[in-house]
mmCIF file of C-alpha atoms in Angstrom:
data_model
loop_
_atom_site.group_PDB
_atom_site.id
_atom_site.type_symbol
_atom_site.label_atom_id
_atom_site.label_comp_id
_atom_site.label_asym_id
_atom_site.label_seq_id
_atom_site.Cartn_x
_atom_site.Cartn_y
_atom_site.Cartn_z
ATOM 1 C CA UNK A 198 70.619 -38.504 56.702
ATOM 2 C CA UNK A 199 68.460 -37.004 59.364
ATOM 3 C CA UNK A 200 66.746 -33.940 58.049
ATOM 4 C CA UNK A 201 64.886 -32.977 61.208
ATOM 5 C CA UNK A 202 66.613 -34.491 64.182
ATOM 6 C CA UNK A 203 65.387 -34.325 67.736
ATOM 7 C CA UNK A 204 67.866 -34.299 70.556
ATOM 8 C CA UNK A 205 66.035 -37.231 72.107
ATOM 9 C CA UNK A 206 66.973 -39.344 69.075
ATOM 10 C CA UNK A 207 70.513 -38.067 69.023
ATOM 11 C CA UNK A 208 71.033 -38.735 72.707
ATOM 12 C CA UNK A 209 69.704 -42.262 72.435
ATOM 13 C CA UNK A 210 72.130 -43.073 69.632
ATOM 14 C CA UNK A 211 75.255 -41.208 70.603
ATOM 15 C CA UNK A 212 75.173 -41.076 74.388
ATOM 16 C CA UNK A 213 78.510 -41.865 76.050
ATOM 17 C CA UNK A 214 77.000 -42.709 79.411
ATOM 18 C CA UNK A 215 77.917 -46.202 80.658
ATOM 19 C CA UNK A 216 75.387 -48.983 80.573
ATOM 20 C CA UNK A 217 73.667 -49.657 83.884
ATOM 21 C CA UNK A 218 75.464 -52.153 86.112
ATOM 22 C CA UNK A 219 73.606 -55.437 86.436
ATOM 23 C CA UNK A 220 74.177 -57.229 89.755
ATOM 24 C CA UNK A 221 73.659 -60.984 90.045
ATOM 25 C CA UNK A 222 70.515 -61.961 91.859
ATOM 26 C CA UNK A 223 71.009 -63.705 95.189
ATOM 27 C CA UNK A 224 69.948 -67.325 95.355
ATOM 28 C CA UNK A 225 66.538 -67.921 96.849
ATOM 29 C CA UNK A 226 66.495 -69.798 100.158
ATOM 30 C CA UNK A 227 65.653 -73.499 99.803
ATOM 31 C CA UNK A 228 62.007 -74.450 100.257
ATOM 32 C CA UNK A 229 61.030 -76.693 103.171
ATOM 33 C CA UNK A 230 58.154 -78.962 102.332
ATOM 34 C CA UNK A 231 56.001 -81.036 104.658
ATOM 35 C CA UNK A 232 55.544 -84.708 103.832
ATOM 36 C CA UNK A 233 51.938 -85.525 102.954
ATOM 37 C CA UNK A 234 50.504 -89.023 103.262
ATOM 38 C CA UNK A 235 50.175 -90.718 99.882
ATOM 39 C CA UNK A 236 46.539 -90.937 98.764
ATOM 40 C CA UNK A 237 45.315 -94.172 97.179
ATOM 41 C CA UNK A 238 42.301 -93.850 94.849
ATOM 42 C CA UNK A 239 40.459 -96.667 93.170
ATOM 43 C CA UNK A 240 40.399 -96.838 89.357
ATOM 44 C CA UNK A 241 36.617 -96.329 89.284
ATOM 45 C CA UNK A 242 36.743 -93.180 91.371
ATOM 46 C CA UNK A 243 39.586 -91.861 89.239
ATOM 47 C CA UNK A 244 37.618 -92.419 86.020
ATOM 48 C CA UNK A 245 34.530 -90.739 87.470
ATOM 49 C CA UNK A 246 36.608 -87.799 88.610
ATOM 50 C CA UNK A 247 38.224 -87.449 85.185
ATOM 51 C CA UNK A 248 34.817 -87.628 83.457
ATOM 52 C CA UNK A 249 33.341 -84.934 85.705
ATOM 53 C CA UNK A 250 36.304 -82.658 85.073
ATOM 54 C CA UNK A 251 35.882 -83.011 81.325
ATOM 55 C CA UNK A 252 32.162 -82.258 81.528
ATOM 56 C CA UNK A 253 32.602 -79.172 83.672
ATOM 57 C CA UNK A 254 35.527 -77.945 81.594
ATOM 58 C CA UNK A 255 33.622 -78.251 78.321
ATOM 59 C CA UNK A 256 30.537 -76.560 79.747
ATOM 60 C CA UNK A 257 32.688 -73.748 81.085
ATOM 61 C CA UNK A 258 34.150 -73.131 77.637
ATOM 62 C CA UNK A 259 30.700 -73.218 76.106
ATOM 63 C CA UNK A 260 29.547 -70.526 78.509
ATOM 64 C CA UNK A 261 32.494 -68.269 77.703
ATOM 65 C CA UNK A 262 32.187 -68.354 73.940
ATOM 66 C CA UNK A 263 29.096 -66.134 73.629
ATOM 67 C CA UNK A 264 30.651 -63.464 75.849
ATOM 68 C CA UNK A 265 33.776 -63.441 73.676
ATOM 69 C CA UNK A 266 31.643 -62.555 70.672
ATOM 70 C CA UNK A 267 29.853 -59.703 72.399
ATOM 71 C CA UNK A 268 30.635 -56.104 71.622
ATOM 72 C CA UNK A 269 31.444 -54.279 68.422
ATOM 73 C CA UNK A 270 34.779 -54.729 66.692
ATOM 74 C CA UNK A 271 36.329 -51.942 64.635
ATOM 75 C CA UNK A 272 36.976 -52.793 61.008
ATOM 76 C CA UNK A 273 40.566 -53.223 59.903
ATOM 77 C CA UNK A 274 42.099 -50.469 57.802
ATOM 78 C CA UNK A 275 42.351 -51.248 54.076
ATOM 79 C CA UNK A 276 45.422 -53.344 53.377
ATOM 80 C CA UNK A 277 46.393 -51.169 50.425
ATOM 81 C CA UNK A 278 45.261 -48.184 48.416
ATOM 82 C CA UNK A 279 43.223 -48.471 45.256
ATOM 83 C CA UNK A 280 44.877 -47.504 41.954
ATOM 84 C CA UNK A 281 42.705 -44.369 41.861
ATOM 85 C CA UNK A 282 43.799 -43.370 45.365
ATOM 86 C CA UNK A 283 47.451 -43.914 44.487
ATOM 87 C CA UNK A 284 47.070 -41.809 41.364
ATOM 88 C CA UNK A 285 45.460 -39.033 43.420
ATOM 89 C CA UNK A 286 48.423 -39.068 45.820
ATOM 90 C CA UNK A 287 50.958 -38.816 42.991
ATOM 91 C CA UNK A 288 49.030 -35.963 41.380
ATOM 92 C CA UNK A 289 48.892 -34.183 44.726
ATOM 93 C CA UNK A 290 52.674 -34.508 45.135
ATOM 94 C CA UNK A 291 53.115 -32.917 41.720
ATOM 95 C CA UNK A 292 50.824 -30.053 42.755
ATOM 96 C CA UNK A 293 52.795 -29.478 45.967
ATOM 97 C CA UNK A 294 56.138 -29.246 44.221
ATOM 98 C CA UNK A 295 54.795 -27.200 41.302
ATOM 99 C CA UNK A 296 53.225 -24.722 43.718
ATOM 100 C CA UNK A 297 56.526 -24.464 45.572
ATOM 101 C CA UNK A 298 58.390 -23.411 42.445
ATOM 102 C CA UNK A 299 55.982 -20.598 41.580
ATOM 103 C CA UNK A 300 55.164 -19.438 45.125
ATOM 104 C CA UNK A 301 57.100 -16.348 46.347
ATOM 105 C CA UNK A 302 56.714 -17.813 49.846
ATOM 106 C CA UNK A 303 57.532 -21.354 48.808
ATOM 107 C CA UNK A 304 59.767 -23.318 51.171
ATOM 108 C CA UNK A 305 63.306 -24.252 50.233
ATOM 109 C CA UNK A 306 63.727 -28.020 49.764
ATOM 110 C CA UNK A 307 65.739 -29.706 52.487
ATOM 111 C CA UNK A 308 68.526 -30.810 50.151
ATOM 112 C CA UNK A 309 68.972 -27.211 48.970
ATOM 113 C CA UNK A 310 69.113 -26.025 52.581
ATOM 114 C CA UNK A 311 71.836 -28.561 53.299
ATOM 115 C CA UNK A 312 73.938 -27.215 50.447
ATOM 116 C CA UNK A 313 73.844 -23.638 51.764
ATOM 117 C CA UNK A 314 76.725 -22.147 53.746
ATOM 118 C CA UNK A 315 76.065 -21.566 57.425
ATOM 119 C CA UNK A 316 73.951 -18.531 58.216
ATOM 120 C CA UNK A 317 74.772 -16.232 61.144
ATOM 121 C CA UNK A 318 72.131 -15.823 63.840
ATOM 122 C CA UNK A 319 71.903 -12.079 63.215
ATOM 123 C CA UNK A 320 71.501 -12.295 59.447
ATOM 124 C CA UNK A 321 68.327 -10.674 58.140
ATOM 125 C CA UNK A 322 66.857 -13.994 56.936
ATOM 126 C CA UNK A 323 67.467 -15.765 60.235
ATOM 127 C CA UNK A 324 66.112 -12.877 62.302
ATOM 128 C CA UNK A 325 62.949 -12.681 60.188
ATOM 129 C CA UNK A 326 62.459 -16.442 60.474
ATOM 130 C CA UNK A 327 62.992 -16.446 64.235
ATOM 131 C CA UNK A 328 60.520 -13.607 64.679
ATOM 132 C CA UNK A 329 57.959 -15.453 62.557
ATOM 133 C CA UNK A 330 58.421 -18.651 64.560
ATOM 134 C CA UNK A 331 58.117 -16.838 67.882
ATOM 135 C CA UNK A 332 54.976 -15.023 66.725
ATOM 136 C CA UNK A 333 53.343 -18.253 65.562
ATOM 137 C CA UNK A 334 54.347 -20.406 68.536
ATOM 138 C CA UNK A 335 51.189 -19.666 70.608
ATOM 139 C CA UNK A 336 49.027 -20.427 67.571
ATOM 140 C CA UNK A 337 50.890 -23.678 66.930
ATOM 141 C CA UNK A 338 50.475 -24.794 70.544
ATOM 142 C CA UNK A 339 46.688 -24.589 70.300
ATOM 143 C CA UNK A 340 46.556 -26.177 66.849
ATOM 144 C CA UNK A 341 48.676 -29.107 68.022
ATOM 145 C CA UNK A 342 46.391 -29.636 70.996
ATOM 146 C CA UNK A 343 43.284 -29.832 68.812
ATOM 147 C CA UNK A 344 45.024 -31.983 66.178
ATOM 148 C CA UNK A 345 46.181 -34.560 68.735
ATOM 149 C CA UNK A 346 42.666 -34.687 70.170
ATOM 150 C CA UNK A 347 41.276 -35.362 66.679
ATOM 151 C CA UNK A 348 43.742 -38.201 66.128
ATOM 152 C CA UNK A 349 42.882 -39.737 69.498
ATOM 153 C CA UNK A 350 39.260 -39.934 68.347
ATOM 154 C CA UNK A 351 40.049 -41.055 64.797
ATOM 155 C CA UNK A 352 42.330 -43.881 65.936
ATOM 156 C CA UNK A 353 39.998 -44.874 68.781
ATOM 157 C CA UNK A 354 42.542 -44.735 71.578
ATOM 158 C CA UNK A 355 41.242 -46.147 74.878
ATOM 159 C CA UNK A 356 39.554 -43.518 77.030
ATOM 160 C CA UNK A 357 40.694 -44.900 80.369
ATOM 161 C CA UNK A 358 41.294 -42.705 83.382
ATOM 162 C CA UNK A 359 45.073 -43.190 83.175
ATOM 163 C CA UNK A 360 45.085 -42.434 79.448
ATOM 164 C CA UNK A 361 43.142 -39.208 79.945
ATOM 165 C CA UNK A 362 45.542 -38.184 82.700
ATOM 166 C CA UNK A 363 48.545 -38.849 80.462
ATOM 167 C CA UNK A 364 46.948 -36.864 77.644
ATOM 168 C CA UNK A 365 46.381 -33.894 79.944
ATOM 169 C CA UNK A 366 50.038 -34.041 80.910
ATOM 170 C CA UNK A 367 51.075 -34.247 77.253
ATOM 171 C CA UNK A 368 48.979 -31.211 76.363
ATOM 172 C CA UNK A 369 50.348 -29.434 79.420
ATOM 173 C CA UNK A 370 53.889 -29.959 78.138
ATOM 174 C CA UNK A 371 52.895 -28.423 74.812
ATOM 175 C CA UNK A 372 51.358 -25.378 76.445
ATOM 176 C CA UNK A 373 54.460 -24.469 78.481
ATOM 177 C CA UNK A 374 56.725 -24.108 75.425
ATOM 178 C CA UNK A 375 57.552 -20.422 75.273
ATOM 179 C CA UNK A 376 60.694 -19.807 73.268
ATOM 180 C CA UNK A 377 62.198 -20.297 69.824
ATOM 181 C CA UNK A 378 65.988 -20.216 69.801
ATOM 182 C CA UNK A 379 67.995 -19.614 66.629
ATOM 183 C CA UNK A 380 71.206 -21.620 66.393
ATOM 184 C CA UNK A 381 73.758 -21.362 63.614
ATOM 185 C CA UNK A 382 75.267 -24.799 64.296
ATOM 186 C CA UNK A 383 71.889 -26.540 63.878
ATOM 187 C CA UNK A 384 71.808 -25.375 60.249
ATOM 188 C CA UNK A 385 68.767 -27.012 58.552
ATOM 189 C CA UNK A 386 67.419 -28.823 61.629
ATOM 190 C CA UNK A 387 64.920 -28.134 64.374
ATOM 191 C CA UNK A 388 65.239 -29.891 67.711
ATOM 192 C CA UNK A 389 63.925 -30.145 71.240
ATOM 193 C CA UNK A 390 65.729 -31.128 74.419
ATOM 194 C CA UNK A 391 63.206 -32.966 76.542
ATOM 195 C CA UNK A 392 64.845 -32.083 79.841
ATOM 196 C CA UNK A 393 64.231 -28.422 79.014
ATOM 197 C CA UNK A 394 61.001 -28.603 77.029
ATOM 198 C CA UNK A 395 60.208 -24.895 77.024
ATOM 199 C CA UNK A 396 62.417 -24.150 74.012
ATOM 200 C CA UNK A 397 62.488 -25.225 70.364
ATOM 201 C CA UNK A 398 65.861 -24.780 68.696
ATOM 202 C CA UNK A 399 65.909 -23.914 64.996
ATOM 203 C CA UNK A 400 68.903 -23.910 62.718
ATOM 204 C CA UNK A 401 69.281 -20.535 61.048
ATOM 205 C CA UNK A 402 69.189 -22.093 57.581
ATOM 206 C CA UNK A 403 65.909 -23.803 58.459
ATOM 207 C CA UNK A 404 64.440 -20.528 59.715
ATOM 208 C CA UNK A 405 65.412 -18.820 56.475
ATOM 209 C CA UNK A 406 64.114 -21.701 54.359
ATOM 210 C CA UNK A 407 60.539 -21.513 55.700
ATOM 211 C CA UNK A 408 59.300 -18.079 54.580
ATOM 212 C CA UNK A 409 55.564 -18.759 54.983
ATOM 213 C CA UNK A 410 53.414 -18.928 58.099
ATOM 214 C CA UNK A 411 51.965 -22.263 56.977
ATOM 215 C CA UNK A 412 55.387 -23.902 56.689
ATOM 216 C CA UNK A 413 56.495 -22.535 60.041
ATOM 217 C CA UNK A 414 53.318 -23.763 61.747
ATOM 218 C CA UNK A 415 53.940 -27.230 60.309
ATOM 219 C CA UNK A 416 57.499 -27.477 61.642
ATOM 220 C CA UNK A 417 56.646 -25.927 65.012
ATOM 221 C CA UNK A 418 53.848 -28.471 65.372
ATOM 222 C CA UNK A 419 56.220 -31.321 64.519
ATOM 223 C CA UNK A 420 58.547 -30.377 67.360
ATOM 224 C CA UNK A 421 55.679 -29.756 69.783
ATOM 225 C CA UNK A 422 54.491 -33.338 69.270
ATOM 226 C CA UNK A 423 57.911 -34.601 70.375
ATOM 227 C CA UNK A 424 57.525 -32.456 73.485
ATOM 228 C CA UNK A 425 54.004 -33.776 74.070
ATOM 229 C CA UNK A 426 55.330 -37.333 73.932
ATOM 230 C CA UNK A 427 57.936 -36.444 76.541
ATOM 231 C CA UNK A 428 60.509 -38.692 78.150
ATOM 232 C CA UNK A 429 57.790 -41.161 79.146
ATOM 233 C CA UNK A 430 56.660 -41.925 75.558
ATOM 234 C CA UNK A 431 53.108 -40.811 76.302
ATOM 235 C CA UNK A 432 52.029 -40.949 72.651
ATOM 236 C CA UNK A 433 53.649 -44.287 71.827
ATOM 237 C CA UNK A 434 50.335 -46.010 71.101
ATOM 238 C CA UNK A 435 49.233 -43.236 68.752
ATOM 239 C CA UNK A 436 52.571 -43.386 66.941
ATOM 240 C CA UNK A 437 52.226 -47.139 66.511
ATOM 241 C CA UNK A 438 48.671 -46.920 65.174
ATOM 242 C CA UNK A 439 49.547 -44.180 62.689
ATOM 243 C CA UNK A 440 52.639 -46.070 61.562
ATOM 244 C CA UNK A 441 50.746 -49.336 61.161
ATOM 245 C CA UNK A 442 48.045 -47.695 59.105
ATOM 246 C CA UNK A 443 50.550 -45.885 56.895
ATOM 247 C CA UNK A 444 52.493 -49.122 56.417
ATOM 248 C CA UNK A 445 49.403 -50.983 55.273
ATOM 249 C CA UNK A 446 48.365 -48.210 52.905
ATOM 250 C CA UNK A 447 51.750 -47.583 51.305
ATOM 251 C CA UNK A 448 53.625 -50.856 51.682
ATOM 252 C CA UNK A 449 56.514 -49.009 53.358
ATOM 253 C CA UNK A 450 58.012 -50.051 56.696
ATOM 254 C CA UNK A 451 56.950 -47.326 59.128
ATOM 255 C CA UNK A 452 57.595 -48.481 62.670
ATOM 256 C CA UNK A 453 59.214 -47.236 65.881
ATOM 257 C CA UNK A 454 61.048 -43.923 65.310
ATOM 258 C CA UNK A 455 59.789 -43.653 61.746
ATOM 259 C CA UNK A 456 56.231 -43.887 63.046
ATOM 260 C CA UNK A 457 56.914 -41.142 65.574
ATOM 261 C CA UNK A 458 58.427 -38.835 62.960
ATOM 262 C CA UNK A 459 55.558 -39.467 60.552
ATOM 263 C CA UNK A 460 52.970 -38.751 63.251
ATOM 264 C CA UNK A 461 54.752 -35.494 64.052
ATOM 265 C CA UNK A 462 54.590 -34.600 60.353
ATOM 266 C CA UNK A 463 50.922 -35.580 60.238
ATOM 267 C CA UNK A 464 50.090 -33.272 63.139
ATOM 268 C CA UNK A 465 52.151 -30.592 61.408
ATOM 269 C CA UNK A 466 50.121 -30.905 58.210
ATOM 270 C CA UNK A 467 46.841 -30.972 60.144
ATOM 271 C CA UNK A 468 47.833 -27.889 62.120
ATOM 272 C CA UNK A 469 48.821 -25.992 58.983
ATOM 273 C CA UNK A 470 45.547 -26.977 57.316
ATOM 274 C CA UNK A 471 43.566 -25.721 60.319
ATOM 275 C CA UNK A 472 45.591 -22.512 60.287
ATOM 276 C CA UNK A 473 44.593 -21.933 56.651
ATOM 277 C CA UNK A 474 40.926 -22.388 57.576
ATOM 278 C CA UNK A 475 41.236 -19.931 60.461
ATOM 279 C CA UNK A 476 43.080 -17.278 58.424
ATOM 280 C CA UNK A 477 41.306 -17.168 55.037
ATOM 281 C CA UNK A 478 42.554 -14.935 52.246
ATOM 282 C CA UNK A 479 42.203 -14.730 48.475
ATOM 283 C CA UNK A 480 45.052 -17.138 47.723
ATOM 284 C CA UNK A 481 44.144 -20.412 45.988
ATOM 285 C CA UNK A 482 43.708 -23.216 48.518
ATOM 286 C CA UNK A 483 46.240 -25.663 46.976
ATOM 287 C CA UNK A 484 48.989 -23.063 47.138
ATOM 288 C CA UNK A 485 48.503 -22.323 50.814
ATOM 289 C CA UNK A 486 48.049 -25.852 52.118
ATOM 290 C CA UNK A 487 50.939 -27.187 50.037
ATOM 291 C CA UNK A 488 53.311 -24.962 52.032
ATOM 292 C CA UNK A 489 52.982 -27.351 54.966
ATOM 293 C CA UNK A 490 55.131 -29.953 53.198
ATOM 294 C CA UNK A 491 56.930 -28.117 50.386
ATOM 295 C CA UNK A 492 60.311 -28.456 52.109
ATOM 296 C CA UNK A 493 60.110 -32.171 51.231
ATOM 297 C CA UNK A 494 60.183 -31.471 47.471
ATOM 298 C CA UNK A 495 63.782 -32.630 47.136
ATOM 299 C CA UNK A 496 65.821 -33.925 44.223
ATOM 300 C CA UNK A 497 68.127 -35.960 46.467
ATOM 301 C CA UNK A 498 65.428 -38.143 48.011
ATOM 302 C CA UNK A 499 67.117 -40.178 50.744
ATOM 303 C CA UNK A 500 65.863 -41.441 54.086
ATOM 304 C CA UNK A 501 67.369 -43.414 56.946
ATOM 305 C CA UNK A 502 66.253 -45.975 59.503
ATOM 306 C CA UNK A 503 64.541 -43.289 61.604
ATOM 307 C CA UNK A 504 63.017 -41.182 58.819
ATOM 308 C CA UNK A 505 61.243 -41.829 55.560
ATOM 309 C CA UNK A 506 62.742 -40.016 52.610
ATOM 310 C CA UNK A 507 61.226 -36.537 52.156
ATOM 311 C CA UNK A 508 59.092 -37.463 49.149
ATOM 312 C CA UNK A 509 57.964 -40.697 50.785
ATOM 313 C CA UNK A 510 56.993 -38.611 53.799
ATOM 314 C CA UNK A 511 54.649 -36.596 51.576
ATOM 315 C CA UNK A 512 53.379 -39.827 50.034
ATOM 316 C CA UNK A 513 52.576 -41.356 53.426
ATOM 317 C CA UNK A 514 50.910 -38.172 54.693
ATOM 318 C CA UNK A 515 48.626 -37.990 51.671
ATOM 319 C CA UNK A 516 47.790 -41.681 51.999
ATOM 320 C CA UNK A 517 46.755 -41.061 55.602
ATOM 321 C CA UNK A 518 44.737 -37.973 54.655
ATOM 322 C CA UNK A 519 43.016 -38.475 51.289
ATOM 323 C CA UNK A 520 40.919 -35.333 51.824
ATOM 324 C CA UNK A 521 44.163 -33.330 51.923
ATOM 325 C CA UNK A 522 45.217 -34.900 48.618
ATOM 326 C CA UNK A 523 41.794 -34.118 47.140
ATOM 327 C CA UNK A 524 42.037 -30.464 48.169
ATOM 328 C CA UNK A 525 45.470 -30.165 46.587
ATOM 329 C CA UNK A 526 44.333 -31.601 43.264
ATOM 330 C CA UNK A 527 40.810 -30.175 43.020
ATOM 331 C CA UNK A 528 41.036 -27.056 45.175
ATOM 332 C CA UNK A 529 38.223 -28.027 47.525
ATOM 333 C CA UNK A 530 37.165 -30.642 50.035
ATOM 334 C CA UNK A 531 35.471 -33.818 48.780
ATOM 335 C CA UNK A 532 31.710 -33.322 48.404
ATOM 336 C CA UNK A 533 30.892 -35.811 51.156
ATOM 337 C CA UNK A 534 32.888 -33.721 53.647
ATOM 338 C CA UNK A 535 31.291 -30.493 52.452
ATOM 339 C CA UNK A 536 27.838 -32.015 53.017
ATOM 340 C CA UNK A 537 28.832 -33.152 56.509
ATOM 341 C CA UNK A 538 29.928 -29.624 57.356
#
């Protein structure tokens, strides 16, 4: 089942609009060719010509080879995780779900949200959630912008003029989002309609199930990435690179829509982590940062062709961000990152 559907996905699968009409191409007019006199060449001249062509062709290839080796080549990502890294990820998942159970602001798991009866828009829980989302929306917009910029650098996306222009447009789409709309029928989903990208629609059950600022930032950021991508698939290359890396690390198939959803979740986790850094308090670090993904601590762990299962989503996110896993387990950044800071 889809746990966090976007209207773009729904429209692409369930649209009733007719397929575009394909008209047959008209036949091209016949070519008129001029008759050329036949050229007779002696066998000796032909052999000499063939020999010279071979010499020049081989020398041309020899001249190109050095230029093909010039320049630096980025190293491939590791094909899989080490046993120690896998163990760290599994321990981090246990921390996330343990923290959720004892945290007064812990998120409700998605499968529990699905089992709840519908919640009216004007219920106290839904109103409080909508107010929290609206208050945090400006913060989330800026965090998403900086997180996408970090990923562009990390994944070495090409810094061409057209790419930079598209990125400015993507960030511009994020910055014009102004409204959070509560919707009873959306239940435990959040969605965006790309033709009207100024609004994020939240199901009332979802609003009630995310009682912390960190969790709300994470989900807001997820939807803002869909808006940044837009109808023109501006972030397609980033989605593909993130999905490919996650696939190699975890052995799971994370391509196309799955890659997009995972990248949205990755930006959500990054944004929530940055929010924690910018709003320090006396709470233990693992408890606060775990809120970004606690809603994935389900018992009924099912995915579909467009989404990883909730627990596999956590697993892939931690594989992509080992420092996040380290902070969850040990309560601080790895020493090498602390030294760099």
